[in-house]
Every structure is written in C-alpha cells, then in structure tokens.
CSV table of C-alpha atoms in Angstrom, one decimal:
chain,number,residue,atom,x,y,z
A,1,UNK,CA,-39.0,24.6,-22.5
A,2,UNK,CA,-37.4,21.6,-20.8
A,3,UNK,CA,-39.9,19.5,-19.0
A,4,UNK,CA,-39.6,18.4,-15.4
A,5,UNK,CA,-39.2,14.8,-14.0
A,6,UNK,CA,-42.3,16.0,-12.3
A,7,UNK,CA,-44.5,16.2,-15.4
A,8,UNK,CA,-43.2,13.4,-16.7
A,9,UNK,CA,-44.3,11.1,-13.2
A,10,UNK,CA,-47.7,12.9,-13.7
A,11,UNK,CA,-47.7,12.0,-18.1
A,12,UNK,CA,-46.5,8.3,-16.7
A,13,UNK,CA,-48.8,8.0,-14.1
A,14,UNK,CA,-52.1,8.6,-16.4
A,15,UNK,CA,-50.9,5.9,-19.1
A,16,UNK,CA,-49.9,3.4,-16.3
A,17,UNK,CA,-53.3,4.3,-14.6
A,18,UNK,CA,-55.0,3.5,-17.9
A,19,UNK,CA,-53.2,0.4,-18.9
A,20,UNK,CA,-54.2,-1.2,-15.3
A,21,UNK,CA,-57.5,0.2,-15.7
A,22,UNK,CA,-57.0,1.6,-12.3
A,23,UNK,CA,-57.9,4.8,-10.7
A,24,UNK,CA,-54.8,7.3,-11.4
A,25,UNK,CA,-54.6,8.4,-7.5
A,26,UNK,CA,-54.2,4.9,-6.5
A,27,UNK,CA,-50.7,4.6,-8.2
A,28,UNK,CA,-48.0,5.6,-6.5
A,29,UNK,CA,-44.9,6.7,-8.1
A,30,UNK,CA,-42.6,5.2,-6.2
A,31,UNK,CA,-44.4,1.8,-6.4
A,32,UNK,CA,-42.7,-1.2,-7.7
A,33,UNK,CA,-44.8,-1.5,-11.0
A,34,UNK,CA,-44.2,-4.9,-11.5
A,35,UNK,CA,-45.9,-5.9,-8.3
A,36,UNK,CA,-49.0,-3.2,-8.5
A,37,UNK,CA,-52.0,-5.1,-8.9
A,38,UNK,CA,-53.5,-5.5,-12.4
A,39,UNK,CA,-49.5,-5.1,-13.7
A,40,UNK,CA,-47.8,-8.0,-15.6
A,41,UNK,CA,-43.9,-7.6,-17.9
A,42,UNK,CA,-46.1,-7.1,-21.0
A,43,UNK,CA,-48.1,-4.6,-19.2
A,44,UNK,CA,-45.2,-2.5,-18.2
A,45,UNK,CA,-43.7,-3.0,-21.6
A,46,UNK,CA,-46.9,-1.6,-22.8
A,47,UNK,CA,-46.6,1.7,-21.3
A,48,UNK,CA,-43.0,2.1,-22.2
A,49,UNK,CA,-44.3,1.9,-25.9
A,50,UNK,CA,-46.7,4.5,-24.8
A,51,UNK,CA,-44.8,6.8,-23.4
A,52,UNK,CA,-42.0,6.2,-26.4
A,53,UNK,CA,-44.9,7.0,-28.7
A,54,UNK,CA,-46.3,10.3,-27.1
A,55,UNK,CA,-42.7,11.4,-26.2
A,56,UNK,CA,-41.4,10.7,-29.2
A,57,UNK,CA,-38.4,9.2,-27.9
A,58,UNK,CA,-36.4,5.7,-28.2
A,59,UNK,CA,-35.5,4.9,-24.6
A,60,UNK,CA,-32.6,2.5,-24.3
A,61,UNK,CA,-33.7,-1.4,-23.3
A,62,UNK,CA,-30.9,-1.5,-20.4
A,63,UNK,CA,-32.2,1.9,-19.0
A,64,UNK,CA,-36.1,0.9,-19.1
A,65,UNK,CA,-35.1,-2.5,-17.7
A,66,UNK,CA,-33.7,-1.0,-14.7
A,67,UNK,CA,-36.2,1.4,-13.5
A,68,UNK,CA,-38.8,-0.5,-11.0
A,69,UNK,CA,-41.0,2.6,-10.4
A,70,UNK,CA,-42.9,5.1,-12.3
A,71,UNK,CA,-40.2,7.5,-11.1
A,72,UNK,CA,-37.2,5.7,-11.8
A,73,UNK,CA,-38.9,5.7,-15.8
A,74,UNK,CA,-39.5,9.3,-15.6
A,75,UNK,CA,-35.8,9.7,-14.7
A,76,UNK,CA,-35.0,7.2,-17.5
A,77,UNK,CA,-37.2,9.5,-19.8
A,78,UNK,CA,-36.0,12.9,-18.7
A,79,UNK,CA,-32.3,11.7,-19.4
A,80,UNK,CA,-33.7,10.5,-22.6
A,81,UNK,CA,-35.2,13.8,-23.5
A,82,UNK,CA,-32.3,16.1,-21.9
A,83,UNK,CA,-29.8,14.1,-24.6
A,84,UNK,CA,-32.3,14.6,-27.7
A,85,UNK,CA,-31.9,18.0,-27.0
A,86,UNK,CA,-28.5,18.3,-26.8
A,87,UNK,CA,-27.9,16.8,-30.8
B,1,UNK,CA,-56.7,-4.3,-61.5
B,2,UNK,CA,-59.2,-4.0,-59.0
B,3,UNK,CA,-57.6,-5.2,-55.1
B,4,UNK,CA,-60.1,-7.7,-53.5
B,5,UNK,CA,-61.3,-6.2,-49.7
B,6,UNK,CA,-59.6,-6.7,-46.9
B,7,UNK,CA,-60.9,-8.3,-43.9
B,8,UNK,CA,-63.3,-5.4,-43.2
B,9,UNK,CA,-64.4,-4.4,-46.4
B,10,UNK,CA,-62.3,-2.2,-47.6
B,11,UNK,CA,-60.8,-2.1,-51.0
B,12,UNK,CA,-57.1,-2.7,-51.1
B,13,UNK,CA,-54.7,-0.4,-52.8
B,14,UNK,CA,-53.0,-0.8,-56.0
B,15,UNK,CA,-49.4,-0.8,-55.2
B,16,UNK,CA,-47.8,0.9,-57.9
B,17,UNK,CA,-45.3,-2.2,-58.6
B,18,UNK,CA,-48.6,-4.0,-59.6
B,19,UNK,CA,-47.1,-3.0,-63.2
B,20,UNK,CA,-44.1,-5.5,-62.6
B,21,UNK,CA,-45.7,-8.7,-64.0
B,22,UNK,CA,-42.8,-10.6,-62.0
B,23,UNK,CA,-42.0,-8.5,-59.3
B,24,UNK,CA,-41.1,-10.9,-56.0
B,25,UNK,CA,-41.2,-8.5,-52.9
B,26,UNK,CA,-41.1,-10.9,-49.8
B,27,UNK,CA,-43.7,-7.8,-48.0
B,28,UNK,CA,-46.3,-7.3,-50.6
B,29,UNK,CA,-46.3,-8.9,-53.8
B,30,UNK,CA,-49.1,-11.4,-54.6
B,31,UNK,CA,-46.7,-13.7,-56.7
B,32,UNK,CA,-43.9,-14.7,-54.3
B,33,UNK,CA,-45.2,-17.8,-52.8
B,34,UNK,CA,-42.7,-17.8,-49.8
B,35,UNK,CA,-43.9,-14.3,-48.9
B,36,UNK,CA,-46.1,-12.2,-46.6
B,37,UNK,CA,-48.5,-11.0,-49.6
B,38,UNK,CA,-49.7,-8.0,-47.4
B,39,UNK,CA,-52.2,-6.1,-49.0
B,40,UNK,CA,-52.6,-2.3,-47.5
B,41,UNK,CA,-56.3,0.0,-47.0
B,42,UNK,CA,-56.0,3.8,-46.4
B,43,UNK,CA,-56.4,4.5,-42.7
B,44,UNK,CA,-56.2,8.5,-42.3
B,45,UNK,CA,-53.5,9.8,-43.5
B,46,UNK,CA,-51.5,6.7,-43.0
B,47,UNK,CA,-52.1,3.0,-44.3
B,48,UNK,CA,-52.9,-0.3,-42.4
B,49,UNK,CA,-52.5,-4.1,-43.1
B,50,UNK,CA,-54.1,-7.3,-41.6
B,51,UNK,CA,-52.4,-10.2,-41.4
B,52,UNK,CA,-52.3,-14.1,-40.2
B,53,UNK,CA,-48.9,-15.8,-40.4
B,54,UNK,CA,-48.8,-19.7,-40.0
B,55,UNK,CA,-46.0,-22.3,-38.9
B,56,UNK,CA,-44.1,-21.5,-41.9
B,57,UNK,CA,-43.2,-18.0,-40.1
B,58,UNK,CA,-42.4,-20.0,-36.8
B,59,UNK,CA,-39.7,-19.0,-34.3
B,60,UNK,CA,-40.6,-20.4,-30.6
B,61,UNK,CA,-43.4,-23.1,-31.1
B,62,UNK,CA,-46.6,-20.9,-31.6
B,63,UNK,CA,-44.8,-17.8,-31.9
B,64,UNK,CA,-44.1,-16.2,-35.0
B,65,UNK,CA,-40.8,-15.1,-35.7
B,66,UNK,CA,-40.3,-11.3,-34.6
B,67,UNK,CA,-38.0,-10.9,-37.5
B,68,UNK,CA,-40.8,-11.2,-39.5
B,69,UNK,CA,-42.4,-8.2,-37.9
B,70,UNK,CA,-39.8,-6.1,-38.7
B,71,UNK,CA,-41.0,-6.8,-42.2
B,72,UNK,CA,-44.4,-6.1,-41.6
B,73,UNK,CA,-43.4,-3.2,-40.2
B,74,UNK,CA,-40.7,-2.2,-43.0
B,75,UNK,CA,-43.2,-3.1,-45.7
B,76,UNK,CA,-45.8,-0.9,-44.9
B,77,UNK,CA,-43.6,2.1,-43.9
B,78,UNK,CA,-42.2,2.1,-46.9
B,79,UNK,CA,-45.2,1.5,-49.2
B,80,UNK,CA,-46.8,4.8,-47.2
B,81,UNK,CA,-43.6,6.7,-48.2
B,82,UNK,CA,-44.0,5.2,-51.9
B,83,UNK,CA,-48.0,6.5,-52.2
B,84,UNK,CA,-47.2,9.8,-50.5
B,85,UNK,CA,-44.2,10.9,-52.7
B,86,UNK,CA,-43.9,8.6,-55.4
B,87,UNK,CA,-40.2,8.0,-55.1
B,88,UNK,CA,-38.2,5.2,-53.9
B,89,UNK,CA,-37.5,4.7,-50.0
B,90,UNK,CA,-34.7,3.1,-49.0
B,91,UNK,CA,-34.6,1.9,-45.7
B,92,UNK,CA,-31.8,3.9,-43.6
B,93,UNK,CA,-32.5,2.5,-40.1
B,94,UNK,CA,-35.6,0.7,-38.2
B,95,UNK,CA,-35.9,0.0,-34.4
B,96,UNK,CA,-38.5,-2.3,-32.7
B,97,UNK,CA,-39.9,-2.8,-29.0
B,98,UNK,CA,-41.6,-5.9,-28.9
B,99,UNK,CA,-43.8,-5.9,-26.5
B,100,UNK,CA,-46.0,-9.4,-26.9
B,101,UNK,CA,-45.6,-12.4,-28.7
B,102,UNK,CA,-47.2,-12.6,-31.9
B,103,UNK,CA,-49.3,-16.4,-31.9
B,104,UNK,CA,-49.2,-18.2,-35.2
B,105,UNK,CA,-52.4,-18.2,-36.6
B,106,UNK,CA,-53.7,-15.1,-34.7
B,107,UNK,CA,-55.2,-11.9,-36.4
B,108,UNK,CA,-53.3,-8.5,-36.0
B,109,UNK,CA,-53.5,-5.9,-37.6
B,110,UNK,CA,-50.4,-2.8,-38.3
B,111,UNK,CA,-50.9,0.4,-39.2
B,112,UNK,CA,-48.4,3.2,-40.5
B,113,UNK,CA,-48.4,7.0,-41.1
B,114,UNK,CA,-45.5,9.3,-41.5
B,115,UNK,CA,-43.9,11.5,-38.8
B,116,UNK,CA,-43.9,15.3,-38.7
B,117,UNK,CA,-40.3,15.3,-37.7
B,118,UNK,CA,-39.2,14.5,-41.3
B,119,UNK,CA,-37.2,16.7,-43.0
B,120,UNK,CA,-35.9,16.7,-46.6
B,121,UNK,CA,-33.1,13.9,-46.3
B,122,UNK,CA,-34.9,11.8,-44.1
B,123,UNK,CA,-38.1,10.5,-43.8
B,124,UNK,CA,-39.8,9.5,-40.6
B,125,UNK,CA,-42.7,7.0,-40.3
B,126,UNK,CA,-43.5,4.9,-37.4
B,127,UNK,CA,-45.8,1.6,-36.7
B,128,UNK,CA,-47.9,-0.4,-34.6
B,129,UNK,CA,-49.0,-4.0,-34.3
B,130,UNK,CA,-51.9,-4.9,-32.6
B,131,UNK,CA,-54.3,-7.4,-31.8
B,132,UNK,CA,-57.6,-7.1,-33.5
B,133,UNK,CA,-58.8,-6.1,-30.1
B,134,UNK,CA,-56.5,-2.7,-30.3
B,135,UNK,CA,-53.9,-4.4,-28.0
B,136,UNK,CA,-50.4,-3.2,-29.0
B,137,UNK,CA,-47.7,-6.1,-29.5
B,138,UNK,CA,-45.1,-4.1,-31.4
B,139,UNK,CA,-44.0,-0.8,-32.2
B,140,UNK,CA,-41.3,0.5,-35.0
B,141,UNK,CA,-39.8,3.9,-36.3
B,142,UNK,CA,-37.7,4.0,-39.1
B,143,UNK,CA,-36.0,6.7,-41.6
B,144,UNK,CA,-36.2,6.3,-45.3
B,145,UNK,CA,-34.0,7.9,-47.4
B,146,UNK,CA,-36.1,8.7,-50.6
B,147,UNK,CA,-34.5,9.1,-54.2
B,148,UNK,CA,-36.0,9.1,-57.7
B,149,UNK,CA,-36.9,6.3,-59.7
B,150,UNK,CA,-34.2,7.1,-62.6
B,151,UNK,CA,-31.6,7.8,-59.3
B,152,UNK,CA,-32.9,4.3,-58.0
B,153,UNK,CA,-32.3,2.4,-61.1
B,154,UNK,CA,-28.6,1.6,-60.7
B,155,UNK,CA,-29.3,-0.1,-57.5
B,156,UNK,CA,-32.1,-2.0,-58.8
B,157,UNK,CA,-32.9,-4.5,-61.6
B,158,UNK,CA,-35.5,-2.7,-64.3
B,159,UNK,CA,-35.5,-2.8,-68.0
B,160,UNK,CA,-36.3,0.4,-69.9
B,161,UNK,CA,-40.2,-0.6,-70.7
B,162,UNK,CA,-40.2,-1.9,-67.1
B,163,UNK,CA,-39.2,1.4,-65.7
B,164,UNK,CA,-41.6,3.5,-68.2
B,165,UNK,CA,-44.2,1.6,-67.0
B,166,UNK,CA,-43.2,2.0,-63.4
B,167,UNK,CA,-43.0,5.7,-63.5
B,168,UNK,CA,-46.7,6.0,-64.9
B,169,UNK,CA,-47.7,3.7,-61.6
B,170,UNK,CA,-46.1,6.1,-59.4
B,171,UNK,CA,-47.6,9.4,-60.6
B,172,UNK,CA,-51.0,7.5,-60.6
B,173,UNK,CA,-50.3,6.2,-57.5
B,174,UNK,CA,-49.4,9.0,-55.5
B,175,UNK,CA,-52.2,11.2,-57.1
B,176,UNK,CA,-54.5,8.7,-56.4
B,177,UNK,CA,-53.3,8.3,-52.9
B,178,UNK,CA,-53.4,12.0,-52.1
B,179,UNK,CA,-57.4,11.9,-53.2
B,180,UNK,CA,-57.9,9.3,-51.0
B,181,UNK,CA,-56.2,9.6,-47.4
B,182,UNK,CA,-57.9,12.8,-46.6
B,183,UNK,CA,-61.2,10.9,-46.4
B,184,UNK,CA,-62.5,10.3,-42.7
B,185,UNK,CA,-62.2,7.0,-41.6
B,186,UNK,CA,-64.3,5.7,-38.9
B,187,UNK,CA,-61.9,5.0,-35.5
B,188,UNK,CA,-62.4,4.6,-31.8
B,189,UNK,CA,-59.5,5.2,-28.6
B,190,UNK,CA,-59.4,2.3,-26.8
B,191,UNK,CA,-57.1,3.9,-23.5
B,192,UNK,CA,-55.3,5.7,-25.8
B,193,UNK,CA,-54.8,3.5,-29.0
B,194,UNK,CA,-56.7,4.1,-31.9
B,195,UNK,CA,-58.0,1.1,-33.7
B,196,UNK,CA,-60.4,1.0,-36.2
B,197,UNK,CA,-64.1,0.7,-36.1
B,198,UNK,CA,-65.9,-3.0,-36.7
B,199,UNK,CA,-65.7,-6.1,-36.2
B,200,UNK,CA,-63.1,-8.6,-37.9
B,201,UNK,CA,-64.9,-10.7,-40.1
B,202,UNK,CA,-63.9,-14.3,-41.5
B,203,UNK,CA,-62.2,-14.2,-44.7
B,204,UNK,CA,-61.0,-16.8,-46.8
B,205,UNK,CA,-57.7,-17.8,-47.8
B,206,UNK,CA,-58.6,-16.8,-51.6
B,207,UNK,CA,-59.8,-13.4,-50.6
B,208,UNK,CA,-57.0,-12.2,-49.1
B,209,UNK,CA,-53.0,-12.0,-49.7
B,210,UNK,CA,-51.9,-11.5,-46.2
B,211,UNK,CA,-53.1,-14.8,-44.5
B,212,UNK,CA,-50.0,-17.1,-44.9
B,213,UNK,CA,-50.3,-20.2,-44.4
C-alpha cells in the first residue's frame, strides 16, 4: 500500500527529532532544518542517510539539496518511492 | 593461519584468498604494501572492519580521500558476499552518500551485511562508516553479480594448483562462515545506529593490518 507524504513527515520527523536530540513535538515540518537549533549540513545529511537506510531508497543529491523542510524531504521521498514502484 | 584480533578482541577471519601466497588486493591482502590491509570480524550476520588511514590516503589536508572509502566499502561488501556463498562477486554498481569527512589518522569503523532484496542475478549488500563513537560518515549499497570460481577464471589470473587450492578455501570458508555469523554478538542503538559494544582499545601497528600508515 502506497504510503502518504503524511507518514513520511511523521517517519522524518522522529529521526530528525533524534539526530538533534530534541523533543519530536518541537520540530516543525515546515521548519527550515538548516536553521533549527542543534541542526548543522552534516546533521541534515545525517538524516537523509537515515531515512535512505530505513526506506530503502537512493534519493537523488539535486532533489535532497533542494528541500529546506522536513516536508519538502518527505515530498522528495514520496516521489522517490512513487517511481521505485513504478519499475 | 590463525588472524591476529582486531582492535576489540576479536579474531579476524581467514579470507579464503589467504591460500594465494602472492595475492596483492589493494582492500584486504596483508602483502601489498601500498594497500588498505583490512582485516574483517563477524558482526551478526554481516562482517565489520576497523581502520586508521594516514597521509598516504590524503585528499584535502587531514581528510582522507573519499575515493578510498568506496574501497572500504567495496572490500568488505564483497568479501561478505565471498564468505556467504563462496563464489566470486563482481562488482555491478556501488553508490555513496558521504556524509562527514573522514580525518587522517582517526578510528572508524564499517560494517556490511547483505540486503533481503537480492534476488538470483543480483546481490544486494549495503554499508556504513562510522566513528568509533557510532557516528555515521558514510553509507554505500552496491549489487554484485556473483559467478563460479571455474566461470571467474577467464577474467582472472590463476594457475591450475592456484585455483585447486582456491576452491578448497572457499568451501571451508563459507562453511566456516555460516557456523559462525549466527552467533549473538553484543550491540547497543545509539538513536538508531547500531554499533558495537566496548570500548576501542590501543592497538599497535604490528597487530593489526588495517592501520595504514
């Protein structure tokens, strides 16, 4: 069953939550996650791996460089998933 | 042969190309000079590998070259693949995300294990580099197409004895291997990475292969 961009904020939000160390209702999807607080590049980058890893997915560097908030990367990884599907 | 530990005490495996008295794999063989000499320790199902790379493996000053990673990375995949079906991978594709520099002269550790997704063409195995702290700095998938020896041998250089002697490596390799990865290996989740339990210790230079200095 196809999953919805809104399960993927909520799987996003848990790993970004846990790589900040911060509590998961205090991040906000449509937050800028390079300027929440605790959240550097490598950080970010961090999650991506995460989310890559659990999703099992290879998200494209030009896609995952242009998202800004949690759900601009859940869009990035819903694409991502939609077109696994489809091959 | 027996493998010296590695940096946590735990015996190394016996690479089945051990048998090739001159064998020069960049990745793991304790002979080539120039290379990484990894050594590799069960871990699960999977297998894992410390290392320490000095200026030699420079790219930026103080970085090591991420090139060299993909080695690492390569290497270990593809010994996994070796101990779990004792044929030949060759490597079809790799992809990395770097995700941190890797500091010359730091400790990190990779581990490997084998995806489910693999079917009977392909196989799948992925990757991680860490930080002896469970930090992850790089992550890798690749697909491994696997053969038989005597299918491998017109793409690589083996003489007859060479290749006898190889074959009775593998089957005691992989027999060996599949006695040993089911045993329970002591780990801990660190926000959601899985490292393994105890402290790095110091090693020396002489006790282990994959410090290159």
């Amino acid at each position: 069953m196809p999953v919805s961009t809104d399960e993927l904020i909520s799987e996003i939000t848990e790993i970004v939550a846990e790589e900040l160390g911060v509590e998961v209702d205090t991040v906000s999807a449509d937050a800028d996650l390079r300027t929440v607080q605790g959240a550097d590049s490598v950080k970010v980058l961090r999650v991506i791996a995460r989310i890559e890893r659990a999703r099992d997915v290879e998200l494209e560097d030009e896609a995952v460089f242009g998202a800004s908030t949690i759900r601009e990367v859940a869009e990035v990884l819903h694409r991502a998933l939609a077109e696994e599907a489809r091959v | 042969m027996t493998a010296p530990a590695d940096a946590d005490g735990l015996e190394a495996i016996d690479l089945p190309w051990y048998v090739l008295p001159d064998y020069q794999c960049f990745g793991c063989s304790p002979h080539n000079q120039h290379g990484l000499r990894l050594r590799f320790t069960h871990h699960g199902d999977g297998l894992r590998t410390t290392f320490r790379l000095g200026r030699p493996y420079e790219s930026y000053p103080g970085v090591v070259h991420g090139g060299l990673l993909g080695v690492i990375a390569d290497e270990i995949m593809g010994n996994l693949i070796v101990l779990r079906t004792g044929q030949i991978p060759f490597t079809t594709g790799m992809r990395l995300r770097y995700v941190h520099p890797v500091a010359v002269g730091g400790d990190y550790e990779c581990v490997a294990r084998v995806r489910d997704d693999s079917t009977g063409t392909l196989l799948h195995a992925e990757s991680d580099i860490r930080t002896r702290d469970g930090e992850v700095v790089a992550t890798a998938t690749a697909s491994y197409r696997t053969v038989s020896l005597d299918a491998a041998r017109g793409r690589v250089a083996l003489d007859e004895p060479e290749v006898d002697d190889l074959h009775r490596a593998l089957a005691a390799a992989t027999t060996a291997s599949a006695s040993t990865s089911a045993a329970p290996v002591s780990t801990r989740t660190v926000a959601g990475t899985t490292v393994v339990a105890g402290e790095p210790t110091e090693i020396t230079v002489e006790d282990s292969h994959a410090r290159v200095d």
